Amino acid sequence: MDMSMLPGPASGQHTDERKPRSPQRDQLIRDRYLTGETLASIGAAFGISAERVRKIVKKFGLDKRNAGLAIRNVGRSQAQQRVPYSVRVYGCSEQELRAIPDEQRLAFLQQRTNARRAAGMSWELSLTQWAGLWKASGKWAQRGQGPFKYGLCRVDPAGPYAISNVRVARNHEAAMRGRDLKSAARRRQSLRQARHEKWIREMARILKKSVATDARQAEPVDRQ
């Protein structure tokens, strides 16, 4: 039987099972896995599957609990530990965080979460900035839901929650201002559309007049 007529491996298919096992290669794979490299990237480097890499490192007693993912997680946790919790979560120092009551901390986190869940809303306020706005307004006791309660709203609804774009106001005032801004935006859009349509009509009139003039000039002159 002609062995050359047998089908070969498909393009991109791993052929590790046909290669002789190399202790040196297995040790290199082990060393790379101990540095935290992923099974997939190691497999791609050696032309074998991630599952084959997993079986090789398992012979050395390694898995995601003591190498690979575990090493990567240690690196991530060390990077996070370099940034204090108060800065990472609240954007302020530990001393500033201790000076703010738990009630305000929770309200800050809730509003920030709600803002980030909404499409296109960016949050740039720290806890100290947020609490300072409420303290300056003197309306913290009246904060809540309802038209006559107070809330922290944006001056420009299209802008972010930033210290220069927020204020404490009654909820119904903020809602009315939002409607007014939207109405003004619609009016500007209508005006631009009307100007555009007027420009199109004027250009069409000029073009029609030009075509008519060219047609008259092209007519033969009757000379008797």
mmCIF file of C-alpha atoms in Angstrom:
data_model
loop_
_atom_site.group_PDB
_atom_site.id
_atom_site.type_symbol
_atom_site.label_atom_id
_atom_site.label_comp_id
_atom_site.label_asym_id
_atom_site.label_seq_id
_atom_site.Cartn_x
_atom_site.Cartn_y
_atom_site.Cartn_z
ATOM 1 C CA MET A 1 0.000 0.000 0.000
ATOM 2 C CA ASP A 2 1.337 3.410 -0.949
ATOM 3 C CA MET A 3 1.662 5.370 2.342
ATOM 4 C CA SER A 4 1.804 8.639 0.425
ATOM 5 C CA MET A 5 -1.845 8.177 -0.521
ATOM 6 C CA LEU A 6 -2.965 8.308 3.127
ATOM 7 C CA PRO A 7 -4.517 11.618 4.193
ATOM 8 C CA GLY A 8 -2.201 13.857 6.210
ATOM 9 C CA PRO A 9 -3.151 16.073 9.142
ATOM 10 C CA ALA A 10 -5.513 18.948 8.415
ATOM 11 C CA SER A 11 -4.107 22.438 8.223
ATOM 12 C CA GLY A 12 -3.580 23.876 11.721
ATOM 13 C CA GLN A 13 -4.022 20.483 13.416
ATOM 14 C CA HIS A 14 -1.610 19.664 16.256
ATOM 15 C CA THR A 15 0.677 16.706 15.518
ATOM 16 C CA ASP A 16 2.253 16.350 18.964
ATOM 17 C CA GLU A 17 1.347 12.661 19.265
ATOM 18 C CA ARG A 18 3.561 11.885 16.252
ATOM 19 C CA LYS A 19 6.593 13.664 17.704
ATOM 20 C CA PRO A 20 9.042 11.851 20.019
ATOM 21 C CA ARG A 21 8.755 13.015 23.598
ATOM 22 C CA SER A 22 11.629 15.232 24.684
ATOM 23 C CA PRO A 23 12.492 15.579 28.395
ATOM 24 C CA GLN A 24 14.173 18.901 27.622
ATOM 25 C CA ARG A 25 11.026 20.202 25.963
ATOM 26 C CA ASP A 26 8.861 19.071 28.892
ATOM 27 C CA GLN A 27 11.178 20.839 31.329
ATOM 28 C CA LEU A 28 10.965 24.050 29.269
ATOM 29 C CA ILE A 29 7.182 23.790 29.339
ATOM 30 C CA ARG A 30 7.286 23.259 33.100
ATOM 31 C CA ASP A 31 9.538 26.312 33.598
ATOM 32 C CA ARG A 32 7.291 28.543 31.495
ATOM 33 C CA TYR A 33 4.195 27.370 33.363
ATOM 34 C CA LEU A 34 5.910 28.173 36.657
ATOM 35 C CA THR A 35 6.310 31.780 35.508
ATOM 36 C CA GLY A 36 2.527 32.089 35.152
ATOM 37 C CA GLU A 37 2.225 31.691 31.392
ATOM 38 C CA THR A 38 -1.069 30.288 30.115
ATOM 39 C CA LEU A 39 -1.519 26.785 28.751
ATOM 40 C CA ALA A 40 -2.663 28.158 25.400
ATOM 41 C CA SER A 41 0.345 30.432 24.883
ATOM 42 C CA ILE A 42 2.773 27.652 25.841
ATOM 43 C CA GLY A 43 1.036 25.255 23.485
ATOM 44 C CA ALA A 44 1.184 27.785 20.641
ATOM 45 C CA ALA A 45 4.925 28.208 21.215
ATOM 46 C CA PHE A 46 5.591 24.451 21.026
ATOM 47 C CA GLY A 47 2.983 23.580 18.397
ATOM 48 C CA ILE A 48 0.834 21.466 20.737
ATOM 49 C CA SER A 49 -2.603 21.830 22.264
ATOM 50 C CA ALA A 50 -3.339 23.453 25.621
ATOM 51 C CA GLU A 51 -4.702 20.130 26.854
ATOM 52 C CA ARG A 52 -1.406 18.437 25.979
ATOM 53 C CA VAL A 53 0.453 21.126 27.937
ATOM 54 C CA ARG A 54 -1.820 20.517 30.922
ATOM 55 C CA LYS A 55 -0.988 16.807 30.873
ATOM 56 C CA ILE A 56 2.733 17.529 30.668
ATOM 57 C CA VAL A 57 2.804 19.935 33.623
ATOM 58 C CA LYS A 58 0.593 17.567 35.599
ATOM 59 C CA LYS A 59 3.475 15.047 35.504
ATOM 60 C CA PHE A 60 5.494 17.588 37.501
ATOM 61 C CA GLY A 61 2.677 18.026 40.023
ATOM 62 C CA LEU A 62 1.649 21.435 38.654
ATOM 63 C CA ASP A 63 -1.799 22.853 37.969
ATOM 64 C CA LYS A 64 -3.676 26.148 38.235
ATOM 65 C CA ARG A 65 -3.581 25.964 42.036
ATOM 66 C CA ASN A 66 0.205 26.188 42.356
ATOM 67 C CA ALA A 67 1.364 27.551 38.974
ATOM 68 C CA GLY A 68 -0.041 29.246 35.879
ATOM 69 C CA LEU A 69 -3.212 30.999 37.037
ATOM 70 C CA ALA A 70 -2.058 31.014 40.669
ATOM 71 C CA ILE A 71 1.135 32.861 39.706
ATOM 72 C CA ARG A 72 -0.816 35.393 37.637
ATOM 73 C CA ASN A 73 -3.245 36.008 40.491
ATOM 74 C CA VAL A 74 -0.363 36.683 42.863
ATOM 75 C CA GLY A 75 0.935 39.315 40.452
ATOM 76 C CA ARG A 76 -2.496 40.956 40.240
ATOM 77 C CA SER A 77 -2.996 41.000 44.011
ATOM 78 C CA GLN A 78 0.434 42.546 44.546
ATOM 79 C CA ALA A 79 -0.372 45.284 42.019
ATOM 80 C CA GLN A 80 -3.673 45.992 43.795
ATOM 81 C CA GLN A 81 -2.031 46.060 47.203
ATOM 82 C CA ARG A 82 0.274 48.843 46.061
ATOM 83 C CA VAL A 83 -2.797 51.115 45.753
ATOM 84 C CA PRO A 84 -4.532 51.751 49.111
ATOM 85 C CA TYR A 85 -8.132 50.563 49.404
ATOM 86 C CA SER A 86 -9.434 54.058 50.118
ATOM 87 C CA VAL A 87 -7.835 55.416 46.944
ATOM 88 C CA ARG A 88 -8.842 52.455 44.783
ATOM 89 C CA VAL A 89 -12.504 52.461 45.836
ATOM 90 C CA TYR A 90 -13.273 56.003 47.010
ATOM 91 C CA GLY A 91 -10.546 58.119 45.436
ATOM 92 C CA CYS A 92 -9.431 59.610 48.756
ATOM 93 C CA SER A 93 -6.954 59.021 51.557
ATOM 94 C CA GLU A 94 -7.603 56.741 54.521
ATOM 95 C CA GLN A 95 -7.850 59.744 56.840
ATOM 96 C CA GLU A 96 -10.447 61.410 54.621
ATOM 97 C CA LEU A 97 -12.413 58.173 54.404
ATOM 98 C CA ARG A 98 -12.606 57.804 58.190
ATOM 99 C CA ALA A 99 -14.037 61.334 58.467
ATOM 100 C CA ILE A 100 -17.065 60.505 56.277
ATOM 101 C CA PRO A 101 -20.035 58.595 57.806
ATOM 102 C CA ASP A 102 -20.935 55.130 56.558
ATOM 103 C CA GLU A 103 -24.329 56.391 55.360
ATOM 104 C CA GLN A 104 -22.680 58.807 52.939
ATOM 105 C CA ARG A 105 -20.164 56.207 51.801
ATOM 106 C CA LEU A 106 -22.977 53.806 50.888
ATOM 107 C CA ALA A 107 -24.969 56.534 49.111
ATOM 108 C CA PHE A 108 -21.861 57.520 47.138
ATOM 109 C CA LEU A 109 -21.249 53.934 45.989
ATOM 110 C CA GLN A 110 -24.909 53.463 45.047
ATOM 111 C CA GLN A 111 -25.067 56.616 42.918
ATOM 112 C CA ARG A 112 -21.756 55.850 41.237
ATOM 113 C CA THR A 113 -22.908 52.319 40.404
ATOM 114 C CA ASN A 114 -26.199 53.608 38.964
ATOM 115 C CA ALA A 115 -24.375 56.210 36.872
ATOM 116 C CA ARG A 116 -21.903 53.701 35.474
ATOM 117 C CA ARG A 117 -24.651 51.257 34.543
ATOM 118 C CA ALA A 118 -26.339 53.888 32.417
ATOM 119 C CA ALA A 119 -25.013 54.119 28.855
ATOM 120 C CA GLY A 120 -22.605 56.970 28.219
ATOM 121 C CA MET A 121 -22.373 58.202 31.833
ATOM 122 C CA SER A 122 -18.861 58.743 33.209
ATOM 123 C CA TRP A 123 -18.144 59.172 36.942
ATOM 124 C CA GLU A 124 -15.183 61.398 37.858
ATOM 125 C CA LEU A 125 -16.076 62.379 41.444
ATOM 126 C CA SER A 126 -14.189 61.219 44.511
ATOM 127 C CA LEU A 127 -15.981 60.572 47.786
ATOM 128 C CA THR A 128 -14.606 63.761 49.345
ATOM 129 C CA GLN A 129 -15.788 65.871 46.400
ATOM 130 C CA TRP A 130 -19.215 64.235 46.472
ATOM 131 C CA ALA A 131 -19.596 64.683 50.234
ATOM 132 C CA GLY A 132 -18.297 68.264 50.023
ATOM 133 C CA LEU A 133 -21.016 69.193 47.535
ATOM 134 C CA TRP A 134 -23.711 67.881 49.843
ATOM 135 C CA LYS A 135 -22.184 69.614 52.874
ATOM 136 C CA ALA A 136 -21.991 72.948 51.048
ATOM 137 C CA SER A 137 -25.624 72.653 49.921
ATOM 138 C CA GLY A 138 -26.965 71.928 53.416
ATOM 139 C CA LYS A 139 -29.585 69.625 51.853
ATOM 140 C CA TRP A 140 -28.316 66.214 52.943
ATOM 141 C CA ALA A 141 -31.291 65.714 55.290
ATOM 142 C CA GLN A 142 -33.640 66.358 52.345
ATOM 143 C CA ARG A 143 -31.882 63.994 49.962
ATOM 144 C CA GLY A 144 -34.015 61.234 48.434
ATOM 145 C CA GLN A 145 -36.521 60.304 45.758
ATOM 146 C CA GLY A 146 -39.561 62.361 44.863
ATOM 147 C CA PRO A 147 -40.097 65.682 43.059
ATOM 148 C CA PHE A 148 -39.475 67.855 46.120
ATOM 149 C CA LYS A 149 -36.454 65.936 47.430
ATOM 150 C CA TYR A 150 -32.915 66.885 46.545
ATOM 151 C CA GLY A 151 -30.411 65.014 44.407
ATOM 152 C CA LEU A 152 -27.031 65.450 42.773
ATOM 153 C CA CYS A 153 -27.662 66.205 39.105
ATOM 154 C CA ARG A 154 -25.521 67.145 36.119
ATOM 155 C CA VAL A 155 -25.574 70.674 34.709
ATOM 156 C CA ASP A 156 -24.986 69.329 31.200
ATOM 157 C CA PRO A 157 -26.837 65.995 30.802
ATOM 158 C CA ALA A 158 -24.423 65.000 28.056
ATOM 159 C CA GLY A 159 -21.369 65.535 30.276
ATOM 160 C CA PRO A 160 -19.825 63.370 32.996
ATOM 161 C CA TYR A 161 -20.377 63.395 36.739
ATOM 162 C CA ALA A 162 -17.481 65.787 37.411
ATOM 163 C CA ILE A 163 -16.984 68.481 40.035
ATOM 164 C CA SER A 164 -17.492 71.191 37.388
ATOM 165 C CA ASN A 165 -20.667 69.605 35.969
ATOM 166 C CA VAL A 166 -22.795 68.707 39.005
ATOM 167 C CA ARG A 167 -24.949 70.544 41.504
ATOM 168 C CA VAL A 168 -27.449 69.754 44.253
ATOM 169 C CA ALA A 169 -30.995 70.638 43.197
ATOM 170 C CA ARG A 170 -34.585 69.530 43.629
ATOM 171 C CA ASN A 171 -35.367 66.474 41.570
ATOM 172 C CA HIS A 172 -38.224 68.144 39.673
ATOM 173 C CA GLU A 173 -35.984 71.115 38.809
ATOM 174 C CA ALA A 174 -33.369 68.795 37.406
ATOM 175 C CA ALA A 175 -35.998 66.922 35.398
ATOM 176 C CA MET A 176 -37.460 70.169 34.023
ATOM 177 C CA ARG A 177 -34.005 71.449 33.110
ATOM 178 C CA GLY A 178 -33.299 68.186 31.330
ATOM 179 C CA ARG A 179 -36.530 68.512 29.333
ATOM 180 C CA ASP A 180 -35.719 72.143 28.491
ATOM 181 C CA LEU A 181 -32.267 71.206 27.252
ATOM 182 C CA LYS A 182 -33.689 68.407 25.124
ATOM 183 C CA SER A 183 -36.357 70.760 23.751
ATOM 184 C CA ALA A 184 -33.710 73.365 22.925
ATOM 185 C CA ALA A 185 -31.631 70.699 21.199
ATOM 186 C CA ARG A 186 -34.649 69.654 19.124
ATOM 187 C CA ARG A 187 -35.299 73.281 18.172
ATOM 188 C CA ARG A 188 -31.693 73.729 17.075
ATOM 189 C CA GLN A 189 -31.906 70.540 15.039
ATOM 190 C CA SER A 190 -35.142 71.721 13.390
ATOM 191 C CA LEU A 191 -33.564 75.082 12.574
ATOM 192 C CA ARG A 192 -30.525 73.424 11.019
ATOM 193 C CA GLN A 193 -32.803 71.131 9.013
ATOM 194 C CA ALA A 194 -34.888 74.086 7.788
ATOM 195 C CA ARG A 195 -31.758 75.990 6.767
ATOM 196 C CA HIS A 196 -30.469 72.934 4.961
ATOM 197 C CA GLU A 197 -33.736 72.460 3.074
ATOM 198 C CA LYS A 198 -33.812 76.177 2.182
ATOM 199 C CA TRP A 199 -30.254 75.915 0.847
ATOM 200 C CA ILE A 200 -31.231 72.890 -1.273
ATOM 201 C CA ARG A 201 -34.248 74.732 -2.731
ATOM 202 C CA GLU A 202 -32.097 77.770 -3.519
ATOM 203 C CA MET A 203 -29.457 75.652 -5.214
ATOM 204 C CA ALA A 204 -32.131 73.857 -7.221
ATOM 205 C CA ARG A 205 -33.579 77.226 -8.336
ATOM 206 C CA ILE A 206 -30.147 78.509 -9.396
ATOM 207 C CA LEU A 207 -29.417 75.294 -11.280
ATOM 208 C CA LYS A 208 -32.769 75.403 -13.046
ATOM 209 C CA LYS A 209 -32.199 79.021 -14.055
ATOM 210 C CA SER A 210 -28.712 78.187 -15.302
ATOM 211 C CA VAL A 211 -30.000 75.282 -17.416
ATOM 212 C CA ALA A 212 -32.671 77.493 -18.943
ATOM 213 C CA THR A 213 -30.099 80.176 -19.789
ATOM 214 C CA ASP A 214 -27.804 77.638 -21.436
ATOM 215 C CA ALA A 215 -30.721 76.301 -23.481
ATOM 216 C CA ARG A 216 -31.592 79.774 -24.819
ATOM 217 C CA GLN A 217 -27.982 80.445 -25.725
ATOM 218 C CA ALA A 218 -27.791 77.152 -27.604
ATOM 219 C CA GLU A 219 -30.806 77.995 -29.830
ATOM 220 C CA PRO A 220 -29.803 78.858 -33.475
ATOM 221 C CA VAL A 221 -30.043 82.498 -34.475
ATOM 222 C CA ASP A 222 -32.542 83.134 -37.357
ATOM 223 C CA ARG A 223 -30.687 85.443 -39.701
ATOM 224 C CA GLN A 224 -32.653 86.691 -42.696
#
